[in-house]
Structure formats: structure tokens, C-alpha cells
Amino acid sequence: MPKPERADSRQYDEWLDKAGGDLLCARALREDEHCYDGAGFHCQQAVEKALKAYILLCSGQLHDGHNLTWLCRQALRYDRKFSDWFDESASLTHCYIETRYPSDLYESFDYARVCEAYDMAYEMFMFICQKIDAHFERTSRFSGLPGEDKRSAAE
């Protein structure tokens, strides 16, 4: 019997919740030197899922891919401030590749490097959360329903 296809959620808030969970994992894993690669990977995953949440909210489309710079370029269609994050997104994209596969080409993660990745991921995650909040503030102004919850008015 064929295996059913996996359908990723089309709910931006579910993607944002998963992103927050990845950020919490990264914070916990960075405290164990045996888990630095895992922490770096979760940093990349947090930003990837947060970017996908934002793009999904703005466009109604779920984008595939793990390249954070490409995802930032997609988010740029809805807010020009995403161009400020190209350097961080490029750096964190390396965390996806470097932490998953053995290589002679990449430096191993040490505490300083994983903390730097975590700080970048945290800052990007918070920026994206602010953009999502701003999206609801804009859309609620046009709802004409005073006192209604911003999120339910926008959805």
C-alpha cells in the first residue's frame, strides 16, 4: 500500500511555534559541547521556519527550501527590511549544511561559534515576530471592528 503524502501545515502560527521550539532546543544544546552541531542546526531551523511562517502569512504560499538568504529574498517582497538580514541568513544557512554532514571543508562548531549562531537566530526570530505582529496591526485597522481580537480579525 502506498505511503500517504506528507502535507505541511498551511497555518503560519504552527510554523512560528515550531520555530520557537527550535530556538529553545538550540539554547539548551549550546550548553553541552557534544551538542554544538545540534544547536547550530536548530538555529538554522528556527529562522527557516519563522521565515516560512512570515511568507505564508503574507502570501498564502508555503515555500520549500533551506536556504535562508533565498527565503529572505522572498520575504523582501512584503517588507524591504528583510534585506538587512542577508549576511546573517547566509551565515545561518551554513549551519544547515555544516552540522548535518561530515566534511573536511568546514570548521567545527565551538562554544563561541554556536553562541554567535544562536544570537543571530534569536535576533532574526524576534524581528520576524515583530513583522508578523505589525501585519496584524495593519490589517486590523481596516477591519472596522473595534475591540475585536487583531489575529481573528485578520484571519
Coordinates of C-alpha atoms in Angstrom, one line a residue, residues 46-99:
A46 CA 14.3 28.3 13.8
V47 CA 15.0 31.0 11.2
E48 CA 13.9 28.9 8.3
K49 CA 10.5 28.1 9.9
A50 CA 10.0 31.7 11.1
L51 CA 10.7 33.0 7.6
K52 CA 8.3 30.4 6.1
A53 CA 5.7 31.5 8.7
Y54 CA 6.0 35.1 7.6
I55 CA 5.9 34.4 3.9
L56 CA 3.0 32.1 4.4
L57 CA 1.1 34.7 6.3
C58 CA 1.8 37.4 3.7
S59 CA 1.3 35.3 0.5
G60 CA -0.8 32.3 1.4
Q61 CA 2.0 30.2 -0.2
L62 CA 4.3 27.8 1.6
H63 CA 7.8 27.9 0.2
D64 CA 10.2 25.0 0.1
G65 CA 13.9 25.1 0.7
H66 CA 16.5 25.6 3.4
N67 CA 18.5 28.5 2.0
L68 CA 17.7 31.4 4.4
T69 CA 19.0 34.0 2.0
W70 CA 16.6 32.9 -0.7
L71 CA 13.8 32.9 1.9
C72 CA 14.8 36.4 3.0
R73 CA 14.6 37.4 -0.6
Q74 CA 11.0 36.0 -0.8
A75 CA 10.1 37.9 2.4
L76 CA 11.6 41.1 0.9
R77 CA 8.6 41.2 -1.4
Y78 CA 6.5 42.1 1.6
D79 CA 8.9 44.1 3.7
R80 CA 12.1 45.8 2.5
K81 CA 13.8 45.5 5.9
F82 CA 14.5 41.8 5.3
S83 CA 17.4 43.0 3.1
D84 CA 19.1 43.9 6.4
W85 CA 19.4 40.2 7.3
F86 CA 21.2 38.8 4.2
D87 CA 24.5 38.4 6.0
E88 CA 23.0 36.6 9.0
S89 CA 20.9 34.5 6.7
A90 CA 23.9 33.4 4.7
S91 CA 25.9 32.6 7.9
L92 CA 23.0 30.6 9.4
T93 CA 22.4 28.7 6.1
H94 CA 25.9 27.2 6.6
C95 CA 24.7 25.8 9.9
Y96 CA 22.3 23.6 8.0
I97 CA 25.0 22.1 5.8
E98 CA 27.9 22.0 8.2
T99 CA 26.1 20.5 11.1

